[in-house]
Coordinates of C-alpha atoms in Angstrom, one line a residue:
X1 CA -1.4 -10.4 -14.0
X2 CA -0.1 -11.9 -10.7
X3 CA -2.7 -13.8 -8.8
X4 CA -2.4 -15.2 -5.3
X5 CA -4.9 -17.2 -3.1
X6 CA -5.1 -17.6 0.6
X7 CA -2.7 -20.5 0.7
X8 CA -0.1 -18.4 -1.2
X9 CA -0.4 -15.7 1.5
X10 CA -0.1 -18.3 4.3
X11 CA 3.0 -19.7 2.6
X12 CA 4.5 -16.2 2.4
X13 CA 3.9 -15.8 6.2
X14 CA 5.5 -19.1 7.0
X15 CA 8.6 -18.3 4.9
X16 CA 9.0 -14.7 5.9
X17 CA 7.6 -14.3 9.4
X18 CA 11.0 -14.7 11.1
X19 CA 12.6 -12.2 8.7
X20 CA 10.0 -9.7 10.0
X21 CA 10.5 -10.5 13.7
X22 CA 7.1 -12.3 13.6
X23 CA 5.4 -9.1 12.8
X24 CA 3.5 -10.7 10.0
X25 CA 1.3 -12.5 12.5
X26 CA 1.5 -10.3 15.6
X27 CA 1.8 -6.7 14.3
X28 CA 1.1 -5.9 10.7
X29 CA -2.6 -5.7 9.7
X30 CA -3.5 -8.6 7.6
X31 CA -4.4 -6.6 4.5
X32 CA -0.9 -5.2 4.5
X33 CA 0.5 -8.7 4.7
X34 CA -1.5 -9.7 1.7
X35 CA -0.1 -6.8 -0.3
X36 CA 3.4 -7.8 0.8
X37 CA 2.9 -11.3 -0.5
X38 CA 1.9 -9.8 -3.8
X39 CA 4.9 -7.4 -3.7
X40 CA 7.3 -10.4 -3.2
X41 CA 6.0 -11.9 -6.4
X42 CA 6.4 -8.5 -8.2
X43 CA 10.0 -8.4 -7.0
X44 CA 10.6 -11.8 -8.6
X45 CA 8.6 -11.0 -11.8
X46 CA 10.0 -7.6 -12.6
X47 CA 13.5 -8.1 -11.1
X48 CA 13.3 -5.3 -8.5
X49 CA 16.6 -6.2 -6.9
X50 CA 19.4 -3.6 -7.2
X51 CA 16.9 -0.9 -8.2
X52 CA 17.2 2.7 -7.0
X53 CA 14.1 3.5 -4.8
X54 CA 12.4 6.7 -3.8
X55 CA 10.1 6.4 -0.7
X56 CA 7.5 9.3 -0.6
X57 CA 6.0 10.1 2.8
X58 CA 7.6 7.0 4.4
X59 CA 10.9 5.9 5.8
X60 CA 13.7 3.3 5.3
X61 CA 11.7 0.8 7.4
X62 CA 9.0 0.3 4.8
X63 CA 8.3 -3.5 4.9
X64 CA 8.6 -3.9 1.1
X65 CA 12.3 -3.0 1.3
X66 CA 13.0 -6.3 3.1
X67 CA 11.9 -8.2 0.0
X68 CA 14.5 -6.6 -2.3
X69 CA 18.1 -5.4 -2.3
X70 CA 17.9 -1.8 -3.6
X71 CA 21.0 -0.1 -4.9
X72 CA 19.9 3.1 -2.9
X73 CA 16.9 4.4 -1.0
X74 CA 16.1 8.1 -0.8
X75 CA 13.3 9.5 1.3
X76 CA 11.0 12.4 0.3
X77 CA 9.0 13.2 3.5
X78 CA 6.7 16.2 3.8
X79 CA 7.2 16.1 7.6
X80 CA 10.9 16.8 7.1
X81 CA 10.7 19.2 4.1
X82 CA 7.5 21.0 3.0
X83 CA 8.8 21.1 -0.6
X84 CA 7.6 17.5 -0.7
X85 CA 3.9 18.5 -0.5
X86 CA 2.2 16.2 -3.0
X87 CA -0.7 18.6 -3.5
X88 CA 1.6 21.1 -5.2
X89 CA 3.7 20.8 -8.4
X90 CA 7.2 19.6 -7.8
X91 CA 9.0 21.7 -10.4
X92 CA 11.9 22.6 -8.1
X93 CA 12.1 19.2 -6.5
X94 CA 12.2 17.4 -9.8
X95 CA 14.7 19.8 -11.3
X96 CA 17.2 19.2 -8.5
X97 CA 16.9 15.4 -7.9
X98 CA 17.7 12.2 -9.8
X99 CA 15.1 9.9 -11.2
X100 CA 14.5 6.4 -9.8
X101 CA 13.8 2.9 -11.0
X102 CA 11.0 2.5 -8.4
X103 CA 8.9 5.1 -6.6
X104 CA 6.8 3.9 -3.6
X105 CA 4.0 5.6 -1.7
X106 CA 2.3 3.4 0.9
X107 CA -1.0 4.6 2.4
X108 CA -0.4 8.2 1.3
X109 CA -3.0 9.2 -1.3
X110 CA -5.8 9.4 1.2
X111 CA -3.8 12.1 3.0
X112 CA -3.6 14.5 0.1
X113 CA -6.4 16.7 -1.4
X114 CA -5.3 16.5 -5.1
X115 CA -4.4 12.8 -5.9
X116 CA -4.0 13.6 -9.6
X117 CA -1.3 16.2 -8.9
X118 CA 0.2 13.8 -6.3
X119 CA 0.5 11.0 -8.9
X120 CA 2.1 13.4 -11.4
X121 CA 4.7 14.3 -8.8
X122 CA 5.4 10.6 -8.1
X123 CA 5.7 9.9 -11.9
X124 CA 8.2 12.8 -12.1
X125 CA 10.5 11.0 -9.7
X126 CA 10.5 7.9 -11.9
X127 CA 12.8 7.4 -14.8
X128 CA 11.3 6.7 -18.2
X129 CA 10.3 3.0 -18.0
X130 CA 10.4 3.1 -14.2
X131 CA 7.8 1.9 -11.8
X132 CA 5.4 3.6 -9.3
X133 CA 4.0 1.3 -6.5
X134 CA 1.0 2.5 -4.5
X135 CA -1.0 1.0 -1.6
X136 CA -4.1 2.7 -0.3
X137 CA -7.2 1.8 1.7
X138 CA -10.6 1.6 0.0
X139 CA -12.5 2.2 3.2
X140 CA -11.0 3.4 6.5
X141 CA -11.6 5.5 9.6
X142 CA -10.3 9.0 10.0
X143 CA -6.6 8.9 10.8
X144 CA -3.4 10.9 10.4
X145 CA -5.1 14.2 11.3
X146 CA -4.9 16.9 10.2
X147 CA -3.9 15.4 6.9
X148 CA -6.9 13.2 6.1
X149 CA -9.0 13.8 3.0
X150 CA -10.6 10.5 2.0
X151 CA -11.5 7.2 3.4
X152 CA -9.7 5.6 0.4
X153 CA -10.1 4.8 -3.3
X154 CA -11.6 2.0 -5.3
X155 CA -9.1 0.2 -7.6
X156 CA -10.8 1.6 -10.7
X157 CA -10.1 5.2 -9.4
X158 CA -6.4 4.3 -9.3
X159 CA -6.8 3.0 -12.9
X160 CA -8.5 6.2 -13.9
X161 CA -5.7 8.3 -12.3
X162 CA -3.1 6.3 -14.2
X163 CA -4.9 6.8 -17.5
X164 CA -5.1 10.5 -16.9
X165 CA -1.4 10.8 -16.2
X166 CA -0.2 8.6 -19.0
X167 CA 0.9 5.7 -16.8
X168 CA 0.4 2.0 -17.6
X169 CA -1.2 -0.3 -15.0
X170 CA 1.1 -3.3 -14.8
X171 CA -0.4 -5.1 -11.7
X172 CA -3.3 -4.3 -9.5
X173 CA -4.6 -6.2 -6.5
X174 CA -7.1 -5.8 -3.6
X175 CA -8.3 -7.6 -0.5
X176 CA -11.1 -7.4 2.0
X177 CA -13.3 -9.4 4.3
X178 CA -16.5 -8.5 6.2
X179 CA -14.8 -9.0 9.5
X180 CA -11.8 -6.9 8.6
X181 CA -14.1 -4.2 7.2
X182 CA -16.3 -3.9 10.3
X183 CA -13.2 -3.3 12.4
X184 CA -11.4 -1.0 10.0
X185 CA -14.1 1.6 10.2
X186 CA -13.5 2.0 13.9
X187 CA -9.7 2.1 13.4
X188 CA -8.9 -1.4 14.5
X189 CA -6.8 -3.0 11.7
X190 CA -6.7 -6.7 12.5
X191 CA -3.8 -9.2 12.3
X192 CA -4.2 -12.7 10.9
X193 CA -4.6 -14.1 14.4
X194 CA -7.4 -11.6 15.3
X195 CA -9.2 -12.5 12.1
X196 CA -9.6 -16.1 13.1
X197 CA -13.0 -17.6 14.1
X198 CA -14.1 -16.9 17.8
X199 CA -11.7 -14.1 18.3
X200 CA -12.1 -10.4 19.3
X201 CA -15.2 -10.6 21.5
X202 CA -13.7 -8.0 23.9
X203 CA -15.8 -4.9 23.8
X204 CA -19.3 -3.6 23.4
X205 CA -19.0 -2.9 19.7
X206 CA -18.3 -6.6 19.0
X207 CA -21.0 -7.8 21.3
X208 CA -23.4 -6.1 18.9
X209 CA -21.9 -8.1 16.0
X210 CA -21.9 -11.7 17.1
X211 CA -21.6 -12.9 13.5
X212 CA -18.2 -11.1 13.4
X213 CA -17.1 -13.1 16.4
X214 CA -17.9 -16.5 14.8
X215 CA -16.7 -15.7 11.3
X216 CA -13.2 -16.5 9.9
X217 CA -12.1 -13.2 8.4
X218 CA -8.8 -14.3 6.8
X219 CA -10.4 -15.1 3.5
X220 CA -10.9 -12.6 0.7
X221 CA -14.7 -12.1 0.1
X222 CA -15.9 -11.1 -3.4
X223 CA -17.5 -7.7 -3.4
X224 CA -15.7 -6.5 -0.3
X225 CA -12.5 -4.4 -0.7
X226 CA -10.8 -2.7 2.2
X227 CA -7.3 -2.1 0.7
X228 CA -5.8 -2.1 -2.8
X229 CA -2.4 -1.7 -4.5
X230 CA -1.2 -1.0 -8.0
X231 CA 2.1 -1.2 -9.9
X232 CA 2.3 1.5 -12.6
X233 CA 4.9 2.0 -15.3
X234 CA 6.1 5.3 -16.8
X235 CA 6.4 5.2 -20.6
X236 CA 9.9 4.9 -22.1
X237 CA 9.2 8.0 -24.2
X238 CA 9.9 11.4 -22.6
X239 CA 6.7 13.0 -21.3
X240 CA 5.9 16.4 -19.7
X241 CA 4.5 15.5 -16.3
X242 CA 4.1 18.8 -14.4

């Protein structure tokens, strides 16, 4: 399994920040940056370059795509076409589309009411032996209304979903800190700069949490998970998914 520490993530930011127009420090929430650092290692480990990619409920600006050179990228967005409702079986969709080397769904499963069906649909898009990459919060505020059904899932729930749908867990990671968690529950997803010590004392909520002000929230804290991600693989043998 891939393992990274804080220094590895900082190294990723230093190497890649310019490629992301400095958004790794000034725009993207830090938990997403950590997942991107893991994803970069996955690209290297599993040779994701030149793969065909399906993005579900996202767009061609997904930050992971900057870390690889896909042969093609196709979008399956419910906002554009209601056939791509992950809560419902995708028989028609899967009958009329190709299969992909890599299927990605970032911050999506908390916005559907039937995650098992959703994962089966994603698996149906993947070729035999292909990959499914998911990111999801473990705890979060209500957002994305009216399509919000869960604050998020624990990594073991993703493992259970994978087991129930016949998928293999290849990589799994998570991140969280107390300072990040306290702000995530009010919908303020912090950047690396905002997580530093003596930052963010700017409203009444934080005046009630002085320890939050003085703490350095950039470091993963055992027992606290705010976001997780998983790389799954579809078996090589043909399987009935829907």
